[in-house]
mmCIF file of N, CA and C in Angstrom:
data_model
loop_
_atom_site.group_PDB
_atom_site.id
_atom_site.type_symbol
_atom_site.label_atom_id
_atom_site.label_comp_id
_atom_site.label_asym_id
_atom_site.label_seq_id
_atom_site.Cartn_x
_atom_site.Cartn_y
_atom_site.Cartn_z
ATOM 1 N N SER H 1 129.747 118.169 86.871
ATOM 2 C CA SER H 1 128.889 119.872 87.935
ATOM 3 C C SER H 1 130.287 119.856 88.986
ATOM 4 N N SER H 2 129.569 121.399 89.117
ATOM 5 C CA SER H 2 130.261 121.973 90.549
ATOM 6 C C SER H 2 130.319 121.324 91.762
ATOM 7 N N ARG H 3 130.644 121.528 92.442
ATOM 8 C CA ARG H 3 130.986 120.666 92.897
ATOM 9 C C ARG H 3 131.092 122.358 95.126
ATOM 10 N N SER H 4 130.723 123.259 94.590
ATOM 11 C CA SER H 4 130.483 124.092 95.864
ATOM 12 C C SER H 4 129.872 125.083 95.448
ATOM 13 N N HIS H 5 129.906 126.323 96.363
ATOM 14 C CA HIS H 5 129.449 127.497 95.492
ATOM 15 C C HIS H 5 130.251 128.808 94.938
ATOM 16 N N GLY H 6 130.029 128.979 94.005
ATOM 17 C CA GLY H 6 131.584 130.183 94.181
ATOM 18 C C GLY H 6 129.921 131.820 93.958
ATOM 19 N N ILE H 7 131.386 132.802 94.426
ATOM 20 C CA ILE H 7 130.591 134.171 95.052
ATOM 21 C C ILE H 7 131.402 135.430 94.429
ATOM 22 N N GLY H 8 130.598 136.413 93.926
ATOM 23 C CA GLY H 8 131.535 137.459 93.523
ATOM 24 C C GLY H 8 131.228 138.448 93.569
ATOM 25 N N ILE H 9 131.189 139.698 94.449
ATOM 26 C CA ILE H 9 130.515 140.548 95.404
ATOM 27 C C ILE H 9 131.522 142.137 93.716
ATOM 28 N N LEU H 10 130.718 143.170 93.531
ATOM 29 C CA LEU H 10 130.991 144.110 92.722
ATOM 30 C C LEU H 10 130.818 145.380 92.810
ATOM 31 N N THR H 11 131.755 146.620 93.979
ATOM 32 C CA THR H 11 130.860 147.133 94.203
ATOM 33 C C THR H 11 131.177 148.671 93.363
ATOM 34 N N CYS H 12 130.407 149.063 93.221
ATOM 35 C CA CYS H 12 130.425 150.215 92.180
ATOM 36 C C CYS H 12 130.312 151.559 92.735
ATOM 37 N N LYS H 13 130.659 152.390 92.398
ATOM 38 C CA LYS H 13 130.151 154.493 92.820
ATOM 39 C C LYS H 13 130.197 155.216 92.059
ATOM 40 N N ASN H 14 129.704 155.960 91.770
ATOM 41 C CA ASN H 14 128.875 157.113 91.303
ATOM 42 C C ASN H 14 129.934 157.871 91.834
ATOM 43 N N ASN H 15 130.696 158.476 90.938
ATOM 44 C CA ASN H 15 131.282 159.664 91.477
ATOM 45 C C ASN H 15 131.101 160.932 91.491
ATOM 46 N N ASP H 16 129.828 161.109 91.038
ATOM 47 C CA ASP H 16 129.575 162.354 90.870
ATOM 48 C C ASP H 16 127.884 162.250 91.531
ATOM 49 N N THR H 17 127.263 161.367 91.557
ATOM 50 C CA THR H 17 127.261 161.087 93.906
ATOM 51 C C THR H 17 127.217 160.829 94.828
ATOM 52 N N GLY H 18 128.253 159.762 94.284
ATOM 53 C CA GLY H 18 128.734 159.050 95.655
ATOM 54 C C GLY H 18 128.523 158.236 96.272
ATOM 55 N N ILE H 19 126.401 158.203 94.583
ATOM 56 C CA ILE H 19 125.606 156.548 95.772
ATOM 57 C C ILE H 19 126.489 155.536 95.130
ATOM 58 N N GLU H 20 126.429 154.786 96.079
ATOM 59 C CA GLU H 20 127.176 152.748 96.181
ATOM 60 C C GLU H 20 126.376 151.715 95.936
ATOM 61 N N GLY H 21 126.544 150.953 95.190
ATOM 62 C CA GLY H 21 125.584 150.384 94.901
ATOM 63 C C GLY H 21 127.136 148.561 94.503
ATOM 64 N N GLN H 22 126.049 147.309 95.001
ATOM 65 C CA GLN H 22 126.560 146.094 95.762
ATOM 66 C C GLN H 22 126.145 145.341 94.158
ATOM 67 N N LEU H 23 126.439 144.590 93.309
ATOM 68 C CA LEU H 23 126.267 143.265 93.020
ATOM 69 C C LEU H 23 126.215 142.330 92.305
ATOM 70 N N TYR H 24 126.366 141.322 93.290
ATOM 71 C CA TYR H 24 126.462 139.282 94.050
ATOM 72 C C TYR H 24 125.863 139.251 92.268
ATOM 73 N N ILE H 25 127.313 138.261 92.329
ATOM 74 C CA ILE H 25 127.399 136.953 90.781
ATOM 75 C C ILE H 25 127.572 136.166 91.980
ATOM 76 N N ILE H 26 126.166 135.590 91.878
ATOM 77 C CA ILE H 26 127.033 133.561 92.838
ATOM 78 C C ILE H 26 126.227 132.931 91.523
ATOM 79 N N ASP H 27 127.408 131.237 91.981
ATOM 80 C CA ASP H 27 127.639 130.549 91.300
ATOM 81 C C ASP H 27 127.380 129.504 92.340
ATOM 82 N N LEU H 28 125.811 128.978 92.187
ATOM 83 C CA LEU H 28 125.624 128.312 93.580
ATOM 84 C C LEU H 28 125.160 126.161 92.939
ATOM 85 N N ALA H 29 126.448 125.428 93.812
ATOM 86 C CA ALA H 29 126.851 124.006 93.027
ATOM 87 C C ALA H 29 124.393 122.831 93.395
ATOM 88 N N GLY H 30 124.670 122.571 92.810
ATOM 89 C CA GLY H 30 123.846 121.451 93.148
ATOM 90 C C GLY H 30 123.504 120.396 93.495
ATOM 91 N N SER H 31 121.948 120.698 93.506
ATOM 92 C CA SER H 31 121.019 119.469 94.887
ATOM 93 C C SER H 31 122.297 118.678 95.156
ATOM 94 N N GLU H 32 121.959 117.245 95.497
ATOM 95 C CA GLU H 32 122.487 116.004 95.004
ATOM 96 C C GLU H 32 120.602 114.824 95.771
ATOM 97 N N ARG H 33 120.188 114.185 95.115
ATOM 98 C CA ARG H 33 119.053 113.567 95.276
ATOM 99 C C ARG H 33 120.501 112.572 96.649
ATOM 100 N N ALA H 34 119.184 111.804 97.367
ATOM 101 C CA ALA H 34 120.612 110.519 98.022
ATOM 102 C C ALA H 34 120.295 110.181 97.217
ATOM 103 N N ALA H 35 119.696 109.417 96.369
ATOM 104 C CA ALA H 35 119.586 108.464 95.920
ATOM 105 C C ALA H 35 120.942 107.841 94.786
ATOM 106 N N ASP H 36 121.640 108.899 94.352
ATOM 107 C CA ASP H 36 122.043 109.707 93.094
ATOM 108 C C ASP H 36 123.690 109.396 93.918
ATOM 109 N N SER H 37 122.933 109.515 95.113
ATOM 110 C CA SER H 37 124.707 109.905 95.549
ATOM 111 C C SER H 37 125.539 108.491 97.023
ATOM 112 N N ALA H 38 124.317 107.446 96.736
ATOM 113 C CA ALA H 38 124.714 106.222 97.493
ATOM 114 C C ALA H 38 125.892 105.799 97.675
ATOM 115 N N ASN H 39 126.541 105.211 96.794
ATOM 116 C CA ASN H 39 128.063 105.169 96.150
ATOM 117 C C ASN H 39 128.707 106.507 96.445
ATOM 118 N N HIS H 40 128.849 106.748 97.013
ATOM 119 C CA HIS H 40 129.819 107.194 96.953
ATOM 120 C C HIS H 40 130.754 108.143 98.413
ATOM 121 N N SER H 41 131.839 107.943 98.328
ATOM 122 C CA SER H 41 133.018 108.918 100.038
ATOM 123 C C SER H 41 131.656 109.142 100.880
ATOM 124 N N LYS H 42 132.759 109.095 102.138
ATOM 125 C CA LYS H 42 132.202 109.768 102.977
ATOM 126 C C LYS H 42 131.987 111.328 103.792
ATOM 127 N N GLU H 43 134.050 111.335 102.421
ATOM 128 C CA GLU H 43 134.723 112.640 102.146
ATOM 129 C C GLU H 43 132.635 114.053 101.379
ATOM 130 N N ARG H 44 132.487 112.649 100.221
ATOM 131 C CA ARG H 44 132.285 113.636 98.729
ATOM 132 C C ARG H 44 131.010 112.936 99.519
ATOM 133 N N MET H 45 129.597 112.171 101.322
ATOM 134 C CA MET H 45 129.164 112.204 101.419
ATOM 135 C C MET H 45 128.270 113.432 102.455
ATOM 136 N N ALA H 46 129.590 114.095 103.039
ATOM 137 C CA ALA H 46 129.705 115.024 104.083
ATOM 138 C C ALA H 46 129.187 116.848 102.850
ATOM 139 N N GLU H 47 130.418 116.355 101.938
ATOM 140 C CA GLU H 47 129.871 117.488 100.926
ATOM 141 C C GLU H 47 128.732 117.525 100.080
ATOM 142 N N THR H 48 128.034 117.215 99.916
ATOM 143 C CA THR H 48 126.363 116.189 99.562
ATOM 144 C C THR H 48 125.967 117.310 100.773
ATOM 145 N N LYS H 49 126.008 117.068 101.821
ATOM 146 C CA LYS H 49 125.410 117.206 102.774
ATOM 147 C C LYS H 49 125.038 118.950 102.704
ATOM 148 N N ALA H 50 126.583 119.642 102.771
ATOM 149 C CA ALA H 50 126.966 120.568 103.099
ATOM 150 C C ALA H 50 126.205 121.507 101.961
ATOM 151 N N ILE H 51 126.182 121.404 101.269
ATOM 152 C CA ILE H 51 125.728 121.811 99.350
ATOM 153 C C ILE H 51 124.226 121.707 99.837
ATOM 154 N N ASN H 52 123.034 120.984 100.203
ATOM 155 C CA ASN H 52 122.125 120.617 99.761
ATOM 156 C C ASN H 52 121.881 121.023 101.496
ATOM 157 N N THR H 53 122.250 122.068 102.619
ATOM 158 C CA THR H 53 122.460 122.278 103.576
ATOM 159 C C THR H 53 122.228 124.122 102.909
ATOM 160 N N SER H 54 122.907 124.174 102.205
ATOM 161 C CA SER H 54 123.166 125.658 102.418
ATOM 162 C C SER H 54 122.144 125.953 101.254
ATOM 163 N N LEU H 55 121.631 125.203 100.291
ATOM 164 C CA LEU H 55 120.991 125.915 99.700
ATOM 165 C C LEU H 55 119.218 125.745 100.604
ATOM 166 N N SER H 56 118.840 124.431 101.097
ATOM 167 C CA SER H 56 118.411 124.853 102.002
ATOM 168 C C SER H 56 117.768 126.408 103.209
ATOM 169 N N SER H 57 119.173 126.489 103.661
ATOM 170 C CA SER H 57 119.541 127.655 104.083
ATOM 171 C C SER H 57 118.959 129.169 103.537
ATOM 172 N N LEU H 58 119.250 128.755 102.403
ATOM 173 C CA LEU H 58 119.699 129.980 101.527
ATOM 174 C C LEU H 58 117.113 129.999 100.555
ATOM 175 N N LYS H 59 116.421 129.666 100.396
ATOM 176 C CA LYS H 59 115.303 129.110 99.901
ATOM 177 C C LYS H 59 114.504 129.734 101.565
ATOM 178 N N GLU H 60 115.215 129.157 102.815
ATOM 179 C CA GLU H 60 113.992 129.750 103.851
ATOM 180 C C GLU H 60 114.842 131.299 104.239
ATOM 181 N N CYS H 61 115.980 131.718 103.730
ATOM 182 C CA CYS H 61 116.067 133.680 104.357
ATOM 183 C C CYS H 61 115.688 133.984 102.830
ATOM 184 N N ILE H 62 115.202 133.398 101.393
ATOM 185 C CA ILE H 62 114.593 134.312 100.615
ATOM 186 C C ILE H 62 113.132 134.279 100.978
ATOM 187 N N ARG H 63 112.252 133.082 101.296
ATOM 188 C CA ARG H 63 111.458 133.032 102.247
ATOM 189 C C ARG H 63 110.794 134.338 103.027
ATOM 190 N N ALA H 64 111.854 134.223 103.961
ATOM 191 C CA ALA H 64 111.114 135.027 105.116
ATOM 192 C C ALA H 64 111.642 136.174 104.965
ATOM 193 N N ARG H 65 112.540 136.801 104.157
ATOM 194 C CA ARG H 65 112.550 138.868 103.229
ATOM 195 C C ARG H 65 111.299 138.525 102.122
ATOM 196 N N THR H 66 110.655 137.771 101.316
ATOM 197 C CA THR H 66 109.712 137.543 100.814
ATOM 198 C C THR H 66 108.287 138.176 102.161
ATOM 199 N N MET H 67 108.327 137.752 102.595
ATOM 200 C CA MET H 67 107.087 138.025 104.307
ATOM 201 C C MET H 67 107.419 138.691 104.283
ATOM 202 N N ALA H 68 108.982 139.681 105.447
ATOM 203 C CA ALA H 68 109.593 140.726 105.416
ATOM 204 C C ALA H 68 108.589 142.410 104.369
ATOM 205 N N SER H 69 108.263 141.036 102.611
ATOM 206 C CA SER H 69 107.804 143.374 102.630
ATOM 207 C C SER H 69 107.231 143.147 102.090
ATOM 208 N N LYS H 70 106.064 142.158 102.761
ATOM 209 C CA LYS H 70 104.791 142.404 103.011
ATOM 210 C C LYS H 70 104.170 143.164 103.468
ATOM 211 N N PRO H 71 103.357 143.820 102.922
ATOM 212 C CA PRO H 71 103.194 145.894 104.210
ATOM 213 C C PRO H 71 102.285 144.128 106.178
ATOM 214 N N GLY H 72 103.085 144.325 107.332
ATOM 215 C CA GLY H 72 102.548 144.652 108.201
ATOM 216 C C GLY H 72 103.877 143.169 108.767
ATOM 217 N N ASN H 73 104.285 143.296 107.347
ATOM 218 C CA ASN H 73 104.989 141.186 108.335
ATOM 219 C C ASN H 73 106.303 142.224 108.457
ATOM 220 N N LYS H 74 106.418 143.510 109.706
ATOM 221 C CA LYS H 74 108.180 144.492 109.485
ATOM 222 C C LYS H 74 108.770 143.304 110.689
ATOM 223 N N LYS H 75 108.059 142.484 111.112
ATOM 224 C CA LYS H 75 108.887 142.100 112.267
ATOM 225 C C LYS H 75 109.430 140.231 112.267
ATOM 226 N N VAL H 76 109.462 139.533 110.500
ATOM 227 C CA VAL H 76 109.889 138.890 110.692
ATOM 228 C C VAL H 76 111.969 138.728 110.690
ATOM 229 N N HIS H 77 112.291 137.381 111.320
ATOM 230 C CA HIS H 77 113.418 137.318 111.093
ATOM 231 C C HIS H 77 113.794 136.358 110.210
ATOM 232 N N VAL H 78 115.186 136.927 109.502
ATOM 233 C CA VAL H 78 115.863 136.012 107.898
ATOM 234 C C VAL H 78 116.690 135.450 109.035
ATOM 235 N N PRO H 79 116.679 133.970 108.521
ATOM 236 C CA PRO H 79 118.379 132.947 109.358
ATOM 237 C C PRO H 79 119.296 133.469 108.682
ATOM 238 N N TYR H 80 119.861 134.396 107.869
ATOM 239 C CA TYR H 80 120.765 134.289 107.715
ATOM 240 C C TYR H 80 121.979 134.187 107.568
ATOM 241 N N ARG H 81 122.090 133.532 109.153
ATOM 242 C CA ARG H 81 123.028 133.451 109.699
ATOM 243 C C ARG H 81 123.297 131.379 109.429
ATOM 244 N N ARG H 82 122.301 130.702 109.366
ATOM 245 C CA ARG H 82 122.899 129.267 109.194
ATOM 246 C C ARG H 82 123.565 128.503 108.190
ATOM 247 N N SER H 83 124.168 129.559 106.967
ATOM 248 C CA SER H 83 125.238 128.728 106.660
ATOM 249 C C SER H 83 126.668 129.593 106.688
ATOM 250 N N LYS H 84 127.180 129.079 105.262
ATOM 251 C CA LYS H 84 128.185 130.054 104.869
ATOM 252 C C LYS H 84 127.795 131.033 103.849
ATOM 253 N N LEU H 85 126.677 130.641 102.958
ATOM 254 C CA LEU H 85 126.593 131.228 102.140
ATOM 255 C C LEU H 85 125.558 132.168 102.593
ATOM 256 N N THR H 86 125.011 131.684 102.782
ATOM 257 C CA THR H 86 123.901 133.042 103.017
ATOM 258 C C THR H 86 124.111 134.100 104.611
ATOM 259 N N LEU H 87 125.063 134.169 105.139
ATOM 260 C CA LEU H 87 126.001 134.537 105.694
ATOM 261 C C LEU H 87 126.965 135.890 104.879
ATOM 262 N N LEU H 88 127.395 135.816 104.180
ATOM 263 C CA LEU H 88 127.850 136.505 102.894
ATOM 264 C C LEU H 88 126.882 136.875 102.340
ATOM 265 N N MET H 89 125.933 136.491 101.876
ATOM 266 C CA MET H 89 124.392 137.078 101.593
ATOM 267 C C MET H 89 124.022 137.809 102.678
ATOM 268 N N LYS H 90 124.521 138.387 103.321
ATOM 269 C CA LYS H 90 123.450 139.355 104.847
ATOM 270 C C LYS H 90 122.661 140.633 103.822
ATOM 271 N N ASP H 91 124.229 141.492 103.433
ATOM 272 C CA ASP H 91 123.395 142.199 102.962
ATOM 273 C C ASP H 91 121.727 142.149 101.746
ATOM 274 N N ILE H 92 122.180 141.075 100.961
ATOM 275 C CA ILE H 92 121.242 141.211 99.924
ATOM 276 C C ILE H 92 119.486 141.525 101.391
ATOM 277 N N PHE H 93 119.803 140.572 102.192
ATOM 278 C CA PHE H 93 118.643 140.038 102.874
ATOM 279 C C PHE H 93 118.619 140.998 104.375
ATOM 280 N N ASP H 94 118.962 142.085 104.158
ATOM 281 C CA ASP H 94 119.234 142.806 105.867
ATOM 282 C C ASP H 94 116.782 143.275 104.955
ATOM 283 N N ILE H 95 115.978 143.189 106.546
ATOM 284 C CA ILE H 95 115.206 143.817 106.572
ATOM 285 C C ILE H 95 115.218 145.566 106.201
ATOM 286 N N GLY H 96 115.486 146.079 106.662
ATOM 287 C CA GLY H 96 115.691 147.529 106.663
ATOM 288 C C GLY H 96 115.391 148.030 104.380
ATOM 289 N N CYS H 97 115.856 147.007 103.954
ATOM 290 C CA CYS H 97 115.050 147.839 102.703
ATOM 291 C C CYS H 97 114.991 147.296 102.155
ATOM 292 N N PRO H 98 114.506 148.089 100.951
ATOM 293 C CA PRO H 98 112.803 148.397 100.649
ATOM 294 C C PRO H 98 113.071 146.742 99.775
#
């Protein structure tokens, strides 16, 4: 299994209209239960913790963005600065987007 996240961002532009768009291609590392990693080294445990933390941050950003998209919830904070993964995905969570 993959022990890291991978992100590719493709930017496309329509030359006729000048409209630009971005496509995010994201490969997420899988989360691990503590019981599955009981015999791992210190470094591997730190890696597992970082992966689980970033996945948790992603979940919180998705929840907040979903709440912000509902009528009357314009002042919802999306905590995208909590991990490098969600910070790279900042534009996805922009509350100004429909």
